[in-house]
PDB file of C-alpha atoms in Angstrom:
ATOM      1  CA  MET S  85     -40.290 -73.703  25.361  1.00 38.00           C
ATOM      2  CA  SER S  86     -36.869 -72.130  25.783  1.00 39.00           C
ATOM      3  CA  ASN S  87     -37.071 -72.676  29.523  1.00 43.00           C
ATOM      4  CA  PHE S  88     -37.095 -76.436  28.913  1.00 40.00           C
ATOM      5  CA  GLN S  89     -34.216 -76.593  26.484  1.00 45.00           C
ATOM      6  CA  ASN S  90     -31.151 -78.522  27.503  1.00 51.00           C
ATOM      7  CA  THR S  91     -28.290 -76.206  28.349  1.00 53.00           C
ATOM      8  CA  SER S  92     -24.628 -77.074  28.007  1.00 54.00           C
ATOM      9  CA  SER S  93     -22.699 -76.823  31.239  1.00 61.00           C
ATOM     10  CA  SER S  94     -20.236 -74.160  30.046  1.00 62.00           C
ATOM     11  CA  SER S  95     -22.920 -71.488  29.603  1.00 77.00           C
ATOM     12  CA  ILE S  96     -24.866 -72.115  32.801  1.00 87.00           C
ATOM     13  CA  ILE S  97     -25.431 -69.572  35.544  1.00 91.00           C
ATOM     14  CA  PHE S  98     -26.718 -71.158  38.728  1.00 94.00           C
ATOM     15  CA  LEU S  99     -28.693 -69.260  41.354  1.00 93.00           C
ATOM     16  CA  LEU S 100     -27.704 -69.907  44.960  1.00 94.00           C
ATOM     17  CA  THR S 101     -30.263 -69.754  47.758  1.00 90.00           C
ATOM     18  CA  GLY S 102     -30.032 -68.021  51.122  1.00 87.00           C
ATOM     19  CA  VAL S 103     -32.544 -69.121  53.761  1.00 85.00           C
ATOM     20  CA  PRO S 104     -35.882 -69.917  52.040  1.00 84.00           C
ATOM     21  CA  GLY S 105     -38.811 -68.047  53.538  1.00 80.00           C
ATOM     22  CA  LEU S 106     -36.562 -65.785  55.598  1.00 82.00           C
ATOM     23  CA  GLU S 107     -35.182 -63.569  52.816  1.00 84.00           C
ATOM     24  CA  ALA S 108     -36.350 -60.419  54.593  1.00 85.00           C
ATOM     25  CA  PHE S 109     -34.141 -61.297  57.548  1.00 88.00           C
ATOM     26  CA  HIS S 110     -30.959 -62.121  55.616  1.00 89.00           C
ATOM     27  CA  THR S 111     -29.111 -59.113  57.024  1.00 90.00           C
ATOM     28  CA  TRP S 112     -29.902 -60.184  60.580  1.00 93.00           C
ATOM     29  CA  ILE S 113     -29.154 -63.844  59.851  1.00 89.00           C
ATOM     30  CA  SER S 114     -25.750 -62.806  58.470  1.00 92.00           C
ATOM     31  CA  ALA S 115     -24.685 -61.441  61.881  1.00 94.00           C
ATOM     32  CA  PRO S 116     -24.192 -64.831  63.642  1.00 92.00           C
ATOM     33  CA  PHE S 117     -22.633 -66.329  60.516  1.00 92.00           C
ATOM     34  CA  CYS S 118     -20.224 -63.398  60.236  1.00 94.00           C
ATOM     35  CA  PHE S 119     -19.352 -63.847  63.917  1.00 95.00           C
ATOM     36  CA  LEU S 120     -18.666 -67.556  63.345  1.00 94.00           C
ATOM     37  CA  TYR S 121     -16.445 -66.779  60.346  1.00 96.00           C
ATOM     38  CA  VAL S 122     -14.441 -64.282  62.419  1.00 96.00           C
ATOM     39  CA  ILE S 123     -13.921 -66.885  65.164  1.00 96.00           C
ATOM     40  CA  ALA S 124     -12.985 -69.597  62.649  1.00 96.00           C
ATOM     41  CA  LEU S 125     -10.518 -67.457  60.696  1.00 97.00           C
ATOM     42  CA  SER S 126      -8.910 -65.747  63.680  1.00 96.00           C
ATOM     43  CA  GLY S 127      -8.816 -68.865  65.891  1.00 96.00           C
ATOM     44  CA  ASN S 128      -7.237 -71.139  63.300  1.00 97.00           C
ATOM     45  CA  SER S 129      -4.810 -68.438  62.146  1.00 97.00           C
ATOM     46  CA  LEU S 130      -3.718 -67.913  65.747  1.00 95.00           C
ATOM     47  CA  ILE S 131      -3.091 -71.637  66.324  1.00 96.00           C
ATOM     48  CA  LEU S 132      -1.225 -71.901  63.013  1.00 96.00           C
ATOM     49  CA  TYR S 133       0.908 -68.894  63.954  1.00 95.00           C
ATOM     50  CA  ALA S 134       1.566 -70.348  67.427  1.00 95.00           C
ATOM     51  CA  VAL S 135       2.762 -73.691  66.040  1.00 95.00           C
ATOM     52  CA  VAL S 136       5.025 -71.988  63.490  1.00 94.00           C
ATOM     53  CA  THR S 137       6.592 -69.426  65.856  1.00 93.00           C
ATOM     54  CA  GLN S 138       6.776 -71.260  69.201  1.00 93.00           C
ATOM     55  CA  PRO S 139       9.686 -73.757  69.431  1.00 92.00           C
ATOM     56  CA  SER S 140       7.931 -75.608  72.269  1.00 91.00           C
ATOM     57  CA  LEU S 141       5.230 -76.649  69.781  1.00 94.00           C
ATOM     58  CA  HIS S 142       7.623 -78.106  67.208  1.00 94.00           C
ATOM     59  CA  GLU S 143       6.454 -81.641  67.911  1.00 94.00           C
ATOM     60  CA  PRO S 144       4.481 -84.153  65.762  1.00 95.00           C
ATOM     61  CA  MET S 145       1.202 -83.654  67.643  1.00 95.00           C
ATOM     62  CA  TYR S 146       1.244 -79.904  66.998  1.00 96.00           C
ATOM     63  CA  TYR S 147       2.381 -80.254  63.392  1.00 97.00           C
ATOM     64  CA  PHE S 148      -0.745 -82.312  62.794  1.00 97.00           C
ATOM     65  CA  LEU S 149      -2.758 -79.653  64.622  1.00 96.00           C
ATOM     66  CA  SER S 150      -1.364 -77.027  62.239  1.00 97.00           C
ATOM     67  CA  MET S 151      -2.556 -79.208  59.332  1.00 97.00           C
ATOM     68  CA  LEU S 152      -6.010 -79.332  60.924  1.00 97.00           C
ATOM     69  CA  SER S 153      -6.046 -75.535  61.274  1.00 97.00           C
ATOM     70  CA  THR S 154      -4.996 -75.158  57.632  1.00 97.00           C
ATOM     71  CA  THR S 155      -7.856 -77.360  56.408  1.00 97.00           C
ATOM     72  CA  ASP S 156     -10.292 -75.470  58.655  1.00 97.00           C
ATOM     73  CA  LEU S 157      -9.132 -72.164  57.175  1.00 97.00           C
ATOM     74  CA  GLY S 158      -9.591 -73.568  53.668  1.00 96.00           C
ATOM     75  CA  LEU S 159     -13.056 -74.885  54.505  1.00 95.00           C
ATOM     76  CA  SER S 160     -14.110 -71.504  55.912  1.00 95.00           C
ATOM     77  CA  VAL S 161     -12.786 -69.490  52.967  1.00 96.00           C
ATOM     78  CA  SER S 162     -14.447 -71.890  50.484  1.00 95.00           C
ATOM     79  CA  THR S 163     -17.950 -70.822  51.547  1.00 94.00           C
ATOM     80  CA  LEU S 164     -17.267 -67.324  52.894  1.00 93.00           C
ATOM     81  CA  VAL S 165     -17.739 -65.312  49.671  1.00 92.00           C
ATOM     82  CA  THR S 166     -20.961 -66.897  48.428  1.00 94.00           C
ATOM     83  CA  MET S 167     -22.651 -67.197  51.819  1.00 93.00           C
ATOM     84  CA  LEU S 168     -22.051 -63.625  52.955  1.00 92.00           C
ATOM     85  CA  GLY S 169     -22.555 -62.372  49.386  1.00 93.00           C
ATOM     86  CA  ILE S 170     -26.109 -63.709  49.448  1.00 93.00           C
ATOM     87  CA  PHE S 171     -26.882 -62.415  52.930  1.00 91.00           C
ATOM     88  CA  TRP S 172     -25.430 -58.939  52.382  1.00 93.00           C
ATOM     89  CA  PHE S 173     -25.848 -58.185  48.674  1.00 91.00           C
ATOM     90  CA  ASN S 174     -28.313 -60.832  47.416  1.00 90.00           C
ATOM     91  CA  ALA S 175     -25.521 -61.905  45.022  1.00 92.00           C
ATOM     92  CA  ARG S 176     -27.001 -65.254  43.996  1.00 92.00           C
ATOM     93  CA  GLU S 177     -25.476 -65.870  40.580  1.00 94.00           C
ATOM     94  CA  ILE S 178     -22.547 -68.242  40.158  1.00 94.00           C
ATOM     95  CA  SER S 179     -21.141 -69.610  36.898  1.00 93.00           C
ATOM     96  CA  PHE S 180     -20.838 -73.340  36.292  1.00 93.00           C
ATOM     97  CA  ASN S 181     -17.011 -73.277  36.421  1.00 93.00           C
ATOM     98  CA  ALA S 182     -16.988 -71.222  39.634  1.00 94.00           C
ATOM     99  CA  CYS S 183     -19.550 -73.620  41.094  1.00 95.00           C
ATOM    100  CA  LEU S 184     -17.386 -76.612  40.210  1.00 95.00           C
ATOM    101  CA  SER S 185     -14.324 -74.955  41.756  1.00 96.00           C
ATOM    102  CA  GLN S 186     -16.149 -74.170  44.993  1.00 96.00           C
ATOM    103  CA  MET S 187     -17.603 -77.680  45.159  1.00 95.00           C
ATOM    104  CA  PHE S 188     -14.168 -79.233  44.627  1.00 96.00           C
ATOM    105  CA  PHE S 189     -12.493 -77.205  47.365  1.00 97.00           C
ATOM    106  CA  ILE S 190     -15.319 -77.768  49.871  1.00 95.00           C
ATOM    107  CA  LYS S 191     -15.097 -81.520  49.278  1.00 95.00           C
ATOM    108  CA  LEU S 192     -11.277 -81.440  49.207  1.00 97.00           C
ATOM    109  CA  PHE S 193     -10.940 -79.685  52.558  1.00 97.00           C
ATOM    110  CA  THR S 194     -13.621 -81.958  54.048  1.00 95.00           C
ATOM    111  CA  VAL S 195     -11.718 -85.075  52.946  1.00 97.00           C
ATOM    112  CA  MET S 196      -8.423 -83.520  54.044  1.00 97.00           C
ATOM    113  CA  GLU S 197      -9.858 -82.783  57.489  1.00 97.00           C
ATOM    114  CA  SER S 198     -10.990 -86.380  57.833  1.00 97.00           C
ATOM    115  CA  SER S 199      -7.533 -87.575  56.711  1.00 97.00           C
ATOM    116  CA  VAL S 200      -5.756 -85.277  59.188  1.00 98.00           C
ATOM    117  CA  LEU S 201      -7.985 -86.547  62.012  1.00 97.00           C
ATOM    118  CA  LEU S 202      -6.957 -90.086  61.043  1.00 97.00           C
ATOM    119  CA  ALA S 203      -3.280 -89.049  61.055  1.00 97.00           C
ATOM    120  CA  MET S 204      -3.777 -87.494  64.507  1.00 97.00           C
ATOM    121  CA  ALA S 205      -5.321 -90.758  65.730  1.00 96.00           C
ATOM    122  CA  PHE S 206      -2.218 -92.594  64.455  1.00 96.00           C
ATOM    123  CA  ASP S 207      -0.056 -90.021  66.260  1.00 96.00           C
ATOM    124  CA  ARG S 208      -1.834 -90.703  69.556  1.00 94.00           C
ATOM    125  CA  PHE S 209      -1.607 -94.477  69.009  1.00 95.00           C
ATOM    126  CA  VAL S 210       2.163 -94.311  68.423  1.00 95.00           C
ATOM    127  CA  ALA S 211       2.693 -91.941  71.385  1.00 93.00           C
ATOM    128  CA  ILE S 212       0.847 -94.269  73.773  1.00 92.00           C
ATOM    129  CA  SER S 213       1.832 -97.695  72.411  1.00 91.00           C
ATOM    130  CA  ASN S 214       5.494 -96.946  71.683  1.00 91.00           C
ATOM    131  CA  PRO S 215       6.553 -93.764  73.500  1.00 90.00           C
ATOM    132  CA  LEU S 216      10.286 -94.530  73.373  1.00 91.00           C
ATOM    133  CA  ARG S 217      10.276 -94.683  69.567  1.00 93.00           C
ATOM    134  CA  TYR S 218       7.705 -91.913  69.067  1.00 93.00           C
ATOM    135  CA  ALA S 219      10.229 -89.318  67.862  1.00 91.00           C
ATOM    136  CA  THR S 220      12.005 -91.771  65.562  1.00 94.00           C
ATOM    137  CA  ILE S 221       8.760 -93.028  63.982  1.00 95.00           C
ATOM    138  CA  LEU S 222       7.145 -89.622  63.431  1.00 96.00           C
ATOM    139  CA  THR S 223      10.109 -87.650  62.110  1.00 95.00           C
ATOM    140  CA  ASP S 224       9.739 -84.284  60.392  1.00 95.00           C
ATOM    141  CA  SER S 225      10.217 -85.868  56.964  1.00 96.00           C
ATOM    142  CA  ARG S 226       7.580 -88.530  57.673  1.00 96.00           C
ATOM    143  CA  ILE S 227       5.104 -85.914  58.866  1.00 97.00           C
ATOM    144  CA  THR S 228       5.739 -83.963  55.659  1.00 97.00           C
ATOM    145  CA  GLN S 229       5.081 -87.128  53.659  1.00 97.00           C
ATOM    146  CA  ILE S 230       1.804 -87.655  55.524  1.00 97.00           C
ATOM    147  CA  GLY S 231       0.776 -84.064  54.774  1.00 97.00           C
ATOM    148  CA  VAL S 232       1.506 -84.506  51.068  1.00 98.00           C
ATOM    149  CA  ALA S 233      -0.364 -87.836  51.061  1.00 98.00           C
ATOM    150  CA  VAL S 234      -3.409 -86.120  52.610  1.00 97.00           C
ATOM    151  CA  VAL S 235      -3.538 -83.599  49.743  1.00 97.00           C
ATOM    152  CA  ILE S 236      -2.910 -86.210  47.037  1.00 98.00           C
ATOM    153  CA  ARG S 237      -5.532 -88.553  48.473  1.00 97.00           C
ATOM    154  CA  GLY S 238      -8.220 -85.886  48.405  1.00 97.00           C
ATOM    155  CA  THR S 239      -7.280 -84.622  44.958  1.00 97.00           C
ATOM    156  CA  LEU S 240      -7.191 -88.049  43.297  1.00 97.00           C
ATOM    157  CA  THR S 241     -10.480 -89.249  44.774  1.00 96.00           C
ATOM    158  CA  LEU S 242     -12.447 -86.046  44.168  1.00 96.00           C
ATOM    159  CA  THR S 243     -11.221 -84.959  40.720  1.00 96.00           C
ATOM    160  CA  PRO S 244     -13.213 -87.641  38.827  1.00 96.00           C
ATOM    161  CA  MET S 245     -16.363 -86.825  40.831  1.00 95.00           C
ATOM    162  CA  VAL S 246     -16.220 -83.132  39.945  1.00 93.00           C
ATOM    163  CA  ALA S 247     -14.945 -83.654  36.373  1.00 93.00           C
ATOM    164  CA  LEU S 248     -17.886 -85.938  35.568  1.00 94.00           C
ATOM    165  CA  LEU S 249     -20.287 -83.045  36.177  1.00 92.00           C
ATOM    166  CA  THR S 250     -19.056 -81.409  32.958  1.00 90.00           C
ATOM    167  CA  ARG S 251     -20.756 -84.180  30.936  1.00 87.00           C
ATOM    168  CA  LEU S 252     -24.184 -83.257  32.282  1.00 87.00           C
ATOM    169  CA  SER S 253     -26.791 -81.085  30.594  1.00 86.00           C
ATOM    170  CA  PHE S 254     -29.196 -78.949  32.565  1.00 84.00           C
ATOM    171  CA  CYS S 255     -32.766 -77.941  31.874  1.00 79.00           C
ATOM    172  CA  CYS S 256     -35.650 -76.184  33.563  1.00 74.00           C
ATOM    173  CA  SER S 257     -34.596 -74.675  36.903  1.00 76.00           C
ATOM    174  CA  HIS S 258     -31.032 -73.576  37.653  1.00 87.00           C
ATOM    175  CA  VAL S 259     -31.819 -72.726  41.271  1.00 91.00           C
ATOM    176  CA  LEU S 260     -29.633 -74.481  43.856  1.00 90.00           C
ATOM    177  CA  HIS S 261     -30.985 -75.002  47.373  1.00 85.00           C
ATOM    178  CA  HIS S 262     -27.906 -73.936  49.337  1.00 87.00           C
ATOM    179  CA  SER S 263     -25.735 -70.845  49.636  1.00 91.00           C
ATOM    180  CA  TYR S 264     -22.800 -72.792  48.201  1.00 93.00           C
ATOM    181  CA  CYS S 265     -22.433 -75.433  45.483  1.00 93.00           C
ATOM    182  CA  PHE S 266     -23.452 -78.790  46.930  1.00 88.00           C
ATOM    183  CA  HIS S 267     -22.742 -81.866  44.759  1.00 88.00           C
ATOM    184  CA  PRO S 268     -26.161 -83.598  45.135  1.00 86.00           C
ATOM    185  CA  ASP S 269     -27.852 -80.234  44.585  1.00 87.00           C
ATOM    186  CA  VAL S 270     -26.224 -79.754  41.179  1.00 89.00           C
ATOM    187  CA  MET S 271     -26.978 -83.310  40.051  1.00 89.00           C
ATOM    188  CA  LYS S 272     -30.681 -82.922  40.875  1.00 86.00           C
ATOM    189  CA  LEU S 273     -30.927 -80.116  38.282  1.00 88.00           C
ATOM    190  CA  SER S 274     -29.500 -82.259  35.496  1.00 88.00           C
ATOM    191  CA  CYS S 275     -31.681 -83.762  32.782  1.00 86.00           C
ATOM    192  CA  THR S 276     -28.895 -86.270  31.990  1.00 85.00           C
ATOM    193  CA  ASP S 277     -28.572 -89.736  33.556  1.00 89.00           C
ATOM    194  CA  THR S 278     -26.577 -89.193  36.767  1.00 91.00           C
ATOM    195  CA  ARG S 279     -26.159 -92.809  37.902  1.00 92.00           C
ATOM    196  CA  ILE S 280     -22.429 -92.771  37.094  1.00 94.00           C
ATOM    197  CA  ASN S 281     -22.027 -89.478  38.974  1.00 93.00           C
ATOM    198  CA  ASN S 282     -23.876 -90.880  41.994  1.00 91.00           C
ATOM    199  CA  ALA S 283     -21.751 -94.026  42.007  1.00 94.00           C
ATOM    200  CA  VAL S 284     -18.444 -92.150  41.680  1.00 95.00           C
ATOM    201  CA  GLY S 285     -19.447 -89.585  44.333  1.00 92.00           C
ATOM    202  CA  LEU S 286     -20.538 -92.289  46.776  1.00 92.00           C
ATOM    203  CA  THR S 287     -17.354 -94.278  46.153  1.00 95.00           C
ATOM    204  CA  ALA S 288     -15.194 -91.190  46.738  1.00 95.00           C
ATOM    205  CA  MET S 289     -16.826 -90.418  50.104  1.00 93.00           C
ATOM    206  CA  ILE S 290     -16.894 -94.045  51.311  1.00 94.00           C
ATOM    207  CA  SER S 291     -13.226 -94.570  50.405  1.00 95.00           C
ATOM    208  CA  THR S 292     -12.172 -91.461  52.318  1.00 96.00           C
ATOM    209  CA  VAL S 293     -14.483 -90.175  55.060  1.00 94.00           C
ATOM    210  CA  GLY S 294     -16.219 -93.556  55.385  1.00 94.00           C
ATOM    211  CA  VAL S 295     -12.974 -95.510  55.830  1.00 96.00           C
ATOM    212  CA  ASP S 296     -11.587 -92.884  58.216  1.00 97.00           C
ATOM    213  CA  SER S 297     -14.731 -93.051  60.372  1.00 95.00           C
ATOM    214  CA  ILE S 298     -13.963 -96.751  60.940  1.00 96.00           C
ATOM    215  CA  LEU S 299     -10.192 -96.511  61.410  1.00 97.00           C
ATOM    216  CA  ILE S 300     -10.315 -93.661  63.953  1.00 97.00           C
ATOM    217  CA  PRO S 301     -12.529 -95.522  66.479  1.00 96.00           C
ATOM    218  CA  LEU S 302     -10.472 -98.660  65.808  1.00 97.00           C
ATOM    219  CA  SER S 303      -7.317 -96.792  66.849  1.00 95.00           C
ATOM    220  CA  TYR S 304      -8.948 -95.954  70.177  1.00 94.00           C
ATOM    221  CA  VAL S 305     -10.020 -99.571  70.658  1.00 94.00           C
ATOM    222  CA  LEU S 306      -6.353-100.542  70.218  1.00 94.00           C
ATOM    223  CA  ILE S 307      -5.259 -97.774  72.595  1.00 92.00           C
ATOM    224  CA  LYS S 308      -7.761 -98.990  75.207  1.00 89.00           C
ATOM    225  CA  THR S 309      -6.468-102.547  74.800  1.00 91.00           C
ATOM    226  CA  ILE S 310      -2.869-101.405  75.297  1.00 88.00           C
ATOM    227  CA  LEU S 311      -3.801 -99.377  78.375  1.00 87.00           C
ATOM    228  CA  SER S 312      -5.764-102.238  79.964  1.00 84.00           C
ATOM    229  CA  ILE S 313      -2.536-103.417  81.611  1.00 82.00           C
ATOM    230  CA  ALA S 314      -1.525 -99.934  82.746  1.00 80.00           C
ATOM    231  CA  SER S 315      -2.226 -98.404  86.144  1.00 82.00           C
ATOM    232  CA  PRO S 316      -5.278 -96.112  86.590  1.00 84.00           C
ATOM    233  CA  GLU S 317      -2.979 -93.080  86.812  1.00 85.00           C
ATOM    234  CA  GLU S 318      -1.208 -94.022  83.574  1.00 82.00           C
ATOM    235  CA  ARG S 319      -4.547 -94.593  81.812  1.00 84.00           C
ATOM    236  CA  LYS S 320      -5.838 -91.231  82.977  1.00 85.00           C
ATOM    237  CA  LYS S 321      -2.669 -89.449  81.840  1.00 82.00           C
ATOM    238  CA  ALA S 322      -2.701 -91.193  78.439  1.00 82.00           C
ATOM    239  CA  PHE S 323      -6.355 -90.489  77.717  1.00 83.00           C
ATOM    240  CA  SER S 324      -5.970 -86.863  78.808  1.00 84.00           C
ATOM    241  CA  THR S 325      -3.737 -86.373  75.751  1.00 85.00           C
ATOM    242  CA  CYS S 326      -6.533 -87.742  73.539  1.00 91.00           C
ATOM    243  CA  ILE S 327      -9.443 -85.614  74.784  1.00 92.00           C
ATOM    244  CA  SER S 328      -8.861 -82.755  72.333  1.00 93.00           C
ATOM    245  CA  HIS S 329      -8.624 -85.146  69.393  1.00 95.00           C
ATOM    246  CA  ILE S 330     -11.812 -86.961  70.431  1.00 95.00           C
ATOM    247  CA  GLY S 331     -13.561 -83.585  70.609  1.00 95.00           C
ATOM    248  CA  ALA S 332     -12.311 -82.650  67.127  1.00 96.00           C
ATOM    249  CA  VAL S 333     -13.539 -85.987  65.739  1.00 96.00           C
ATOM    250  CA  ALA S 334     -16.955 -85.427  67.338  1.00 95.00           C
ATOM    251  CA  VAL S 335     -17.434 -81.900  65.962  1.00 95.00           C
ATOM    252  CA  PHE S 336     -16.479 -83.131  62.477  1.00 95.00           C
ATOM    253  CA  TYR S 337     -18.523 -86.321  62.212  1.00 93.00           C
ATOM    254  CA  ILE S 338     -21.651 -85.500  64.264  1.00 90.00           C
ATOM    255  CA  PRO S 339     -22.727 -82.504  62.087  1.00 88.00           C
ATOM    256  CA  LEU S 340     -21.871 -84.507  58.942  1.00 85.00           C
ATOM    257  CA  ILE S 341     -24.036 -87.444  60.065  1.00 84.00           C
ATOM    258  CA  SER S 342     -26.808 -85.069  61.215  1.00 82.00           C
ATOM    259  CA  LEU S 343     -26.909 -83.402  57.790  1.00 79.00           C
ATOM    260  CA  SER S 344     -27.173 -86.806  56.102  1.00 78.00           C
ATOM    261  CA  PHE S 345     -30.082 -87.797  58.362  1.00 78.00           C
ATOM    262  CA  VAL S 346     -31.904 -84.509  57.777  1.00 75.00           C
ATOM    263  CA  HIS S 347     -31.560 -84.837  53.993  1.00 70.00           C
ATOM    264  CA  ARG S 348     -32.737 -88.451  54.073  1.00 69.00           C
ATOM    265  CA  PHE S 349     -35.429 -88.459  56.756  1.00 69.00           C
ATOM    266  CA  GLY S 350     -36.355 -84.792  57.251  1.00 68.00           C
ATOM    267  CA  LYS S 351     -38.200 -84.221  53.986  1.00 69.00           C
ATOM    268  CA  ARG S 352     -41.186 -82.732  55.838  1.00 76.00           C
ATOM    269  CA  ALA S 353     -39.057 -80.244  57.726  1.00 74.00           C
ATOM    270  CA  PRO S 354     -39.233 -76.601  56.547  1.00 76.00           C
ATOM    271  CA  ALA S 355     -36.759 -75.707  53.800  1.00 75.00           C
ATOM    272  CA  TYR S 356     -34.955 -73.222  56.042  1.00 75.00           C
ATOM    273  CA  VAL S 357     -34.096 -76.031  58.491  1.00 78.00           C
ATOM    274  CA  HIS S 358     -32.204 -77.924  55.766  1.00 77.00           C
ATOM    275  CA  THR S 359     -30.428 -74.744  54.667  1.00 80.00           C
ATOM    276  CA  LEU S 360     -29.390 -73.609  58.142  1.00 78.00           C
ATOM    277  CA  ILE S 361     -28.046 -77.068  59.051  1.00 82.00           C
ATOM    278  CA  ALA S 362     -26.180 -77.299  55.735  1.00 82.00           C
ATOM    279  CA  ASN S 363     -24.653 -73.849  56.306  1.00 82.00           C
ATOM    280  CA  THR S 364     -23.608 -74.467  59.897  1.00 81.00           C
ATOM    281  CA  TYR S 365     -22.215 -77.996  59.451  1.00 84.00           C
ATOM    282  CA  LEU S 366     -19.301 -76.604  57.430  1.00 89.00           C
ATOM    283  CA  LEU S 367     -18.619 -73.949  60.078  1.00 92.00           C
ATOM    284  CA  ILE S 368     -18.824 -76.012  63.268  1.00 93.00           C
ATOM    285  CA  PRO S 369     -15.413 -77.762  62.961  1.00 94.00           C
ATOM    286  CA  PRO S 370     -13.452 -74.584  62.015  1.00 96.00           C
ATOM    287  CA  VAL S 371     -15.092 -72.692  64.894  1.00 96.00           C
ATOM    288  CA  MET S 372     -14.878 -75.399  67.553  1.00 96.00           C
ATOM    289  CA  ASN S 373     -11.434 -76.921  66.896  1.00 96.00           C
ATOM    290  CA  PRO S 374      -9.407 -73.848  68.014  1.00 95.00           C
ATOM    291  CA  ILE S 375     -11.611 -73.560  71.108  1.00 95.00           C
ATOM    292  CA  ILE S 376     -11.262 -77.266  71.976  1.00 95.00           C
ATOM    293  CA  TYR S 377      -7.477 -77.288  71.593  1.00 94.00           C
ATOM    294  CA  SER S 378      -7.021 -73.954  73.385  1.00 91.00           C
ATOM    295  CA  VAL S 379      -9.106 -75.091  76.356  1.00 89.00           C
ATOM    296  CA  LYS S 380      -8.023 -78.746  76.602  1.00 88.00           C
ATOM    297  CA  THR S 381      -4.353 -78.570  75.569  1.00 90.00           C
ATOM    298  CA  LYS S 382      -2.157 -76.796  78.103  1.00 88.00           C
ATOM    299  CA  GLN S 383       0.757 -76.163  75.714  1.00 91.00           C
ATOM    300  CA  ILE S 384      -1.494 -74.575  73.080  1.00 93.00           C
ATOM    301  CA  ARG S 385      -3.232 -72.462  75.709  1.00 91.00           C
ATOM    302  CA  LYS S 386       0.094 -71.189  77.068  1.00 91.00           C
ATOM    303  CA  ALA S 387       1.412 -70.425  73.572  1.00 90.00           C
ATOM    304  CA  VAL S 388      -1.748 -68.535  72.575  1.00 89.00           C
ATOM    305  CA  ILE S 389      -1.713 -66.496  75.799  1.00 89.00           C
ATOM    306  CA  LYS S 390       1.989 -65.713  75.252  1.00 88.00           C
ATOM    307  CA  ILE S 391       1.305 -64.479  71.712  1.00 89.00           C
ATOM    308  CA  LEU S 392      -1.667 -62.363  72.785  1.00 86.00           C
ATOM    309  CA  HIS S 393       0.335 -60.809  75.639  1.00 85.00           C
ATOM    310  CA  SER S 394       3.262 -60.033  73.318  1.00 81.00           C
ATOM    311  CA  LYS S 395       0.846 -58.190  70.995  1.00 70.00           C
ATOM    312  CA  ASP S 396      -0.343 -56.030  73.902  1.00 65.00           C
ATOM    313  CA  THR S 397       3.150 -54.969  74.960  1.00 61.00           C
TER     314      THR S 397
END
């Protein structure tokens, strides 16, 4: 009977899950994940260092890129300890408060990344639609204000969602189905009515990531309209400055949408498919963004090569 007693949130210990059915191979599975973490941490740190130390990159576009690298670093660190802890040491236990903290920071950096991508879309719109006033519109102080607004936006929208979890009671199983604390996962274990939690969580994501996913494509529709009167050479030059940002938007939203579809329509898929997709979707943007910007942006590529060469000498 004790297994079915309601448990107050403060005393709960959740059990995280690695890859169901493949527990014997956790050590081997950890190798590609460890490799991805190394790429994400080193790549984003290198870009952040390049923007800070290279005067040629002290421009609005690269300041926003440094914000993107910062959010990617935060997103990577948020899942690093629990994911590799499970794969290497089978360390599955996590307290309720630690779970809430991890959940908050994962959601916060996800919302911040979406907000930064929106700010970068605005940057490209201003640069193309009003190039003569670009530097006067996006001043250092205004960019700082945008950065602060990104943090405040995420914090204010997500705090109620996470705080409401403390009102829940939990019974029966305390086993989560991911290697990190996932908001829907925690709510499924509750024996309390979670309709308010669902509504607040849905509202938080629609008002942030959902709104951004509409405004970003809209900015490119406006850019295309502006460039319709430009020459083919001017259009090609303008869009070449947007390729990296379009790539960053794709690697953020496509895995996010794919995960939503798998959770909703892939109920018959093996459990390890859900887990592997959930684990990788948080790693794809931090891994791919430094690669995209290093390959597609000449100034970033030159700065990174200069830093690497200076380390060798």
